[in-house]
Coordinates of N, CA and C in Angstrom, one line a residue:
X261 N -5.2 33.1 -24.1 CA -5.0 33.7 -25.4 C -4.0 32.9 -26.2
X262 N -4.3 32.7 -27.4 CA -3.4 31.9 -28.3 C -2.1 32.7 -28.6
X263 N -1.0 32.0 -28.6 CA 0.3 32.6 -28.9 C 0.3 33.1 -30.3
X264 N 0.6 34.4 -30.5 CA 0.5 35.1 -31.8 C 1.5 34.4 -32.8
X265 N 2.6 33.8 -32.4 CA 3.5 33.2 -33.3 C 2.9 31.9 -33.8
X266 N 2.0 31.3 -33.1 CA 1.3 30.1 -33.6 C 0.4 30.4 -34.7
X267 N -0.1 31.6 -34.8 CA -1.0 32.0 -35.9 C -0.3 32.3 -37.2
X268 N 1.0 32.5 -37.1 CA 1.8 32.9 -38.3 C 2.1 31.6 -39.1
X269 N 1.8 31.5 -40.3 CA 2.0 30.3 -41.1 C 3.5 30.3 -41.5
X270 N 4.2 29.2 -41.1 CA 5.6 29.1 -41.4 C 5.7 28.5 -42.8
X271 N 6.6 29.1 -43.6 CA 6.8 28.6 -44.9 C 7.3 27.2 -45.0
X272 N 8.0 26.7 -44.0 CA 8.5 25.4 -44.0 C 7.6 24.3 -43.5
X273 N 6.3 24.7 -43.2 CA 5.3 23.7 -42.7 C 5.1 22.7 -43.8
X274 N 5.2 21.4 -43.5 CA 4.9 20.4 -44.5 C 3.5 20.4 -45.0
X275 N 3.3 20.1 -46.3 CA 2.0 20.1 -46.9 C 1.5 18.7 -47.1
X276 N 0.2 18.5 -47.0 CA -0.4 17.2 -47.1 C -1.5 17.2 -48.2
X277 N -1.6 16.1 -48.9 CA -2.7 15.8 -49.8 C -3.7 15.1 -49.0
X278 N -5.0 15.1 -49.5 CA -6.1 14.4 -48.9 C -6.8 13.6 -49.8
X279 N -7.5 12.6 -49.3 CA -8.4 11.7 -50.1 C -9.4 12.6 -50.8
X280 N -9.9 12.2 -52.0 CA -10.8 13.1 -52.8 C -12.1 13.4 -52.0
X281 N -12.7 12.5 -51.2 CA -13.9 12.8 -50.5 C -13.6 13.8 -49.4
X282 N -12.5 13.7 -48.8 CA -12.1 14.7 -47.7 C -11.8 16.1 -48.4
X283 N -11.3 16.1 -49.6 CA -11.0 17.3 -50.3 C -12.3 18.0 -50.6
X284 N -13.4 17.3 -50.9 CA -14.7 17.9 -51.1 C -15.2 18.6 -49.8
X285 N -14.9 18.0 -48.7 CA -15.3 18.6 -47.4 C -14.5 19.9 -47.2
X286 N -13.2 19.9 -47.4 CA -12.4 21.1 -47.3 C -12.8 22.2 -48.2
X287 N -13.1 21.8 -49.5 CA -13.5 22.8 -50.5 C -14.9 23.4 -50.1
X288 N -15.7 22.6 -49.5 CA -17.0 23.1 -49.1 C -16.9 24.3 -48.1
X289 N -15.7 24.4 -47.4 CA -15.4 25.4 -46.5 C -14.5 26.5 -47.1
X290 N -14.3 26.4 -48.4 CA -13.5 27.5 -49.1 C -12.1 27.1 -49.3
X291 N -11.7 25.9 -49.1 CA -10.3 25.5 -49.4 C -10.0 25.6 -50.9
X292 N -8.8 26.0 -51.2 CA -8.4 26.1 -52.6 C -7.1 25.3 -52.7
X293 N -7.0 24.7 -53.9 CA -5.8 23.8 -54.1 C -6.0 22.4 -53.6
X294 N -4.9 21.7 -53.6 CA -5.0 20.3 -53.2 C -4.0 19.9 -52.1
X295 N -3.1 20.8 -51.7 CA -2.2 20.6 -50.6 C -2.4 21.6 -49.5
X296 N -2.3 21.0 -48.2 CA -2.6 21.9 -47.1 C -1.7 21.5 -45.9
X297 N -1.5 22.4 -45.0 CA -0.8 22.1 -43.8 C -1.8 21.4 -42.8
X298 N -1.2 20.8 -41.8 CA -2.1 20.1 -40.8 C -3.1 21.2 -40.2
X299 N -2.5 22.3 -39.9 CA -3.3 23.4 -39.3 C -4.5 23.8 -40.2
X300 N -4.2 23.9 -41.5 CA -5.3 24.3 -42.5 C -6.3 23.2 -42.5
X301 N -5.9 22.0 -42.6 CA -6.9 20.8 -42.6 C -7.8 20.9 -41.4
X302 N -7.2 21.0 -40.2 CA -7.9 21.1 -38.9 C -8.9 22.3 -38.9
X303 N -8.4 23.4 -39.3 CA -9.3 24.6 -39.3 C -10.5 24.5 -40.3
X304 N -10.3 23.9 -41.4 CA -11.4 23.7 -42.4 C -12.4 22.7 -41.8
X305 N -11.8 21.6 -41.2 CA -12.7 20.6 -40.5 C -13.5 21.2 -39.4
X306 N -12.9 22.0 -38.6 CA -13.6 22.6 -37.4 C -14.7 23.6 -38.0
X307 N -14.4 24.3 -39.0 CA -15.4 25.2 -39.6 C -16.5 24.4 -40.2
X308 N -16.2 23.4 -40.9 CA -17.3 22.5 -41.5 C -18.2 22.0 -40.4
X309 N -17.6 21.4 -39.4 CA -18.4 20.9 -38.3 C -19.3 21.9 -37.6
X310 N -18.7 23.1 -37.3 CA -19.5 24.1 -36.6 C -20.5 24.8 -37.5
X311 N -20.3 25.0 -38.7 CA -21.3 25.7 -39.6 C -22.4 24.8 -39.9
X312 N -22.2 23.5 -39.8 CA -23.3 22.6 -40.1 C -23.9 22.0 -38.8
X313 N -23.5 22.5 -37.6 CA -23.9 22.0 -36.3 C -23.9 20.5 -36.2
X314 N -22.8 19.9 -36.6 CA -22.7 18.4 -36.6 C -22.3 17.9 -35.2
X315 N -21.9 18.8 -34.3 CA -21.5 18.4 -33.0 C -22.8 18.1 -32.1
X316 N -22.7 17.3 -31.1 CA -23.8 17.0 -30.2 C -24.0 18.1 -29.3
X317 N -25.2 18.6 -29.2 CA -25.5 19.8 -28.4 C -25.2 19.5 -26.9
X318 N -25.4 18.3 -26.4 CA -25.2 17.9 -25.0 C -23.8 17.6 -24.8
X319 N -23.1 17.1 -25.8 CA -21.7 16.7 -25.6 C -20.9 17.2 -26.9
X320 N -20.4 18.4 -26.9 CA -19.7 18.9 -28.1 C -18.5 18.2 -28.5
X321 N -18.0 17.2 -27.7 CA -16.9 16.4 -28.1 C -17.3 15.3 -29.1
X322 N -18.6 15.1 -29.3 CA -19.1 14.1 -30.2 C -19.6 14.8 -31.5
X323 N -19.2 14.3 -32.6 CA -19.6 14.8 -33.9 C -20.5 13.7 -34.6
X324 N -21.7 14.1 -35.0 CA -22.6 13.2 -35.7 C -22.5 13.6 -37.2
X325 N -22.1 12.6 -38.0 CA -21.9 12.9 -39.4 C -22.5 11.9 -40.4
X326 N -23.5 11.1 -39.8 CA -24.2 10.2 -40.7 C -25.0 11.0 -41.7
X327 N -25.2 10.5 -42.9 CA -25.9 11.3 -44.0 C -25.3 12.6 -44.3
X328 N -23.9 12.7 -44.1 CA -23.2 14.0 -44.4 C -22.0 13.6 -45.2
X329 N -21.5 14.6 -45.9 CA -20.3 14.4 -46.7 C -19.1 14.1 -45.8
X330 N -19.0 14.6 -44.6 CA -17.9 14.3 -43.7 C -18.0 12.8 -43.3
X331 N -19.1 12.3 -43.0 CA -19.3 10.9 -42.7 C -18.8 10.0 -43.8
X332 N -19.1 10.4 -45.0 CA -18.7 9.6 -46.2 C -17.2 9.7 -46.3
X333 N -16.6 10.9 -46.1 CA -15.2 11.1 -46.3 C -14.4 10.3 -45.2
X334 N -14.9 10.2 -44.0 CA -14.2 9.5 -42.9 C -14.6 8.1 -42.8
X335 N -15.7 7.7 -43.4 CA -16.2 6.3 -43.3 C -16.8 6.0 -41.9
X336 N -17.4 7.0 -41.3 CA -18.0 6.8 -40.0 C -19.3 7.6 -39.9
X337 N -20.2 7.2 -38.9 CA -21.4 7.9 -38.7 C -21.3 8.9 -37.6
X338 N -20.3 8.7 -36.7 CA -20.0 9.6 -35.6 C -18.6 9.4 -35.1
X339 N -18.1 10.4 -34.5 CA -16.7 10.3 -33.9 C -16.6 11.3 -32.8
X340 N -15.5 11.1 -31.9 CA -15.2 12.1 -30.9 C -14.0 12.9 -31.4
X341 N -13.9 14.1 -30.9 CA -12.7 14.9 -31.3 C -11.4 14.2 -31.0
X342 N -11.4 13.3 -30.0 CA -10.2 12.6 -29.7 C -9.8 11.6 -30.8
X343 N -10.7 11.3 -31.7 CA -10.5 10.3 -32.7 C -10.1 10.9 -34.1
X344 N -10.1 12.2 -34.1 CA -9.9 12.9 -35.4 C -8.6 12.5 -36.1
X345 N -7.5 12.6 -35.4 CA -6.2 12.3 -36.0 C -6.1 10.8 -36.4
X346 N -6.7 9.9 -35.7 CA -6.7 8.5 -36.1 C -7.5 8.3 -37.4
X347 N -8.6 9.0 -37.5 CA -9.5 8.9 -38.7 C -8.8 9.5 -39.9
X348 N -8.1 10.6 -39.6 CA -7.4 11.3 -40.8 C -6.2 10.6 -41.2
X349 N -5.6 9.7 -40.4 CA -4.4 9.0 -40.7 C -4.4 8.2 -42.0
X350 N -5.6 7.7 -42.4 CA -5.8 7.0 -43.6 C -6.3 7.8 -44.8
X351 N -6.6 9.1 -44.5 CA -7.2 10.0 -45.5 C -6.2 11.1 -45.9
X352 N -5.1 11.2 -45.2 CA -4.1 12.3 -45.4 C -2.8 11.7 -45.7
X353 N -2.0 12.3 -46.6 CA -0.7 11.8 -46.9 C 0.3 13.0 -47.1
X354 N 1.5 12.8 -46.7 CA 2.5 13.8 -46.8 C 2.9 14.0 -48.3
X355 N 2.8 15.2 -48.8 CA 3.2 15.5 -50.2 C 4.7 15.4 -50.3
X356 N 5.1 14.9 -51.4 CA 6.6 14.8 -51.6 C 7.2 16.2 -51.8
X357 N 8.3 16.4 -51.1 CA 8.9 17.8 -51.2 C 9.4 18.0 -52.6
X358 N 9.4 19.3 -53.1 CA 10.0 19.7 -54.4 C 11.5 19.7 -54.3
X359 N 12.1 19.2 -55.2 CA 13.6 19.3 -55.3 C 14.0 19.8 -56.7
X360 N 15.1 20.4 -56.8 CA 15.6 20.9 -58.1 C 16.4 19.8 -58.8
X361 N 16.2 19.6 -60.1 CA 17.0 18.7 -60.9 C 18.2 19.3 -61.3
X362 N 19.1 18.6 -62.0 CA 20.4 19.1 -62.5 C 20.2 20.3 -63.4
X363 N 19.1 20.4 -64.1 CA 18.9 21.5 -65.0 C 18.1 22.6 -64.4
X364 N 17.9 22.5 -63.1 CA 17.1 23.6 -62.4 C 15.6 23.4 -62.3
X365 N 15.1 22.3 -63.0 CA 13.7 22.1 -63.0 C 13.3 21.5 -61.6
X366 N 12.0 21.8 -61.2 CA 11.5 21.2 -59.9 C 11.0 19.8 -60.1
X367 N 11.5 19.0 -59.2 CA 11.1 17.5 -59.3 C 10.4 17.2 -58.0
X368 N 9.5 16.2 -58.0 CA 9.0 15.7 -56.8 C 9.8 14.5 -56.3
X369 N 10.1 14.5 -55.0 CA 10.9 13.4 -54.4 C 10.0 12.2 -54.3
X370 N 10.6 11.0 -54.3 CA 9.9 9.7 -54.2 C 9.7 9.4 -52.7
X371 N 10.3 10.1 -51.8 CA 10.4 9.8 -50.4 C 9.1 10.2 -49.8

């Protein structure tokens, strides 16, 4: 059973932006906005793969995504679940944290 505290969304979790093609995939599963936590990205991807039965029936570790929006977004025809983080590394970027300026306005950091 999953630890209940792991299900609670921490307010300090970093947010990530995604490549426009990957954003289309996430939005196809109901994602709103443009910034997501890693957990949200992974949950939307898992849901997308499962609802479209993109996994291999004989080996569910393999995802077949040729001729699919996911394949276009990741630039591959198939991948294993062990390759997901490597594939996402070029499609996901850390959003700059918000900081307050001298007059109290919110600014994006360049870091």
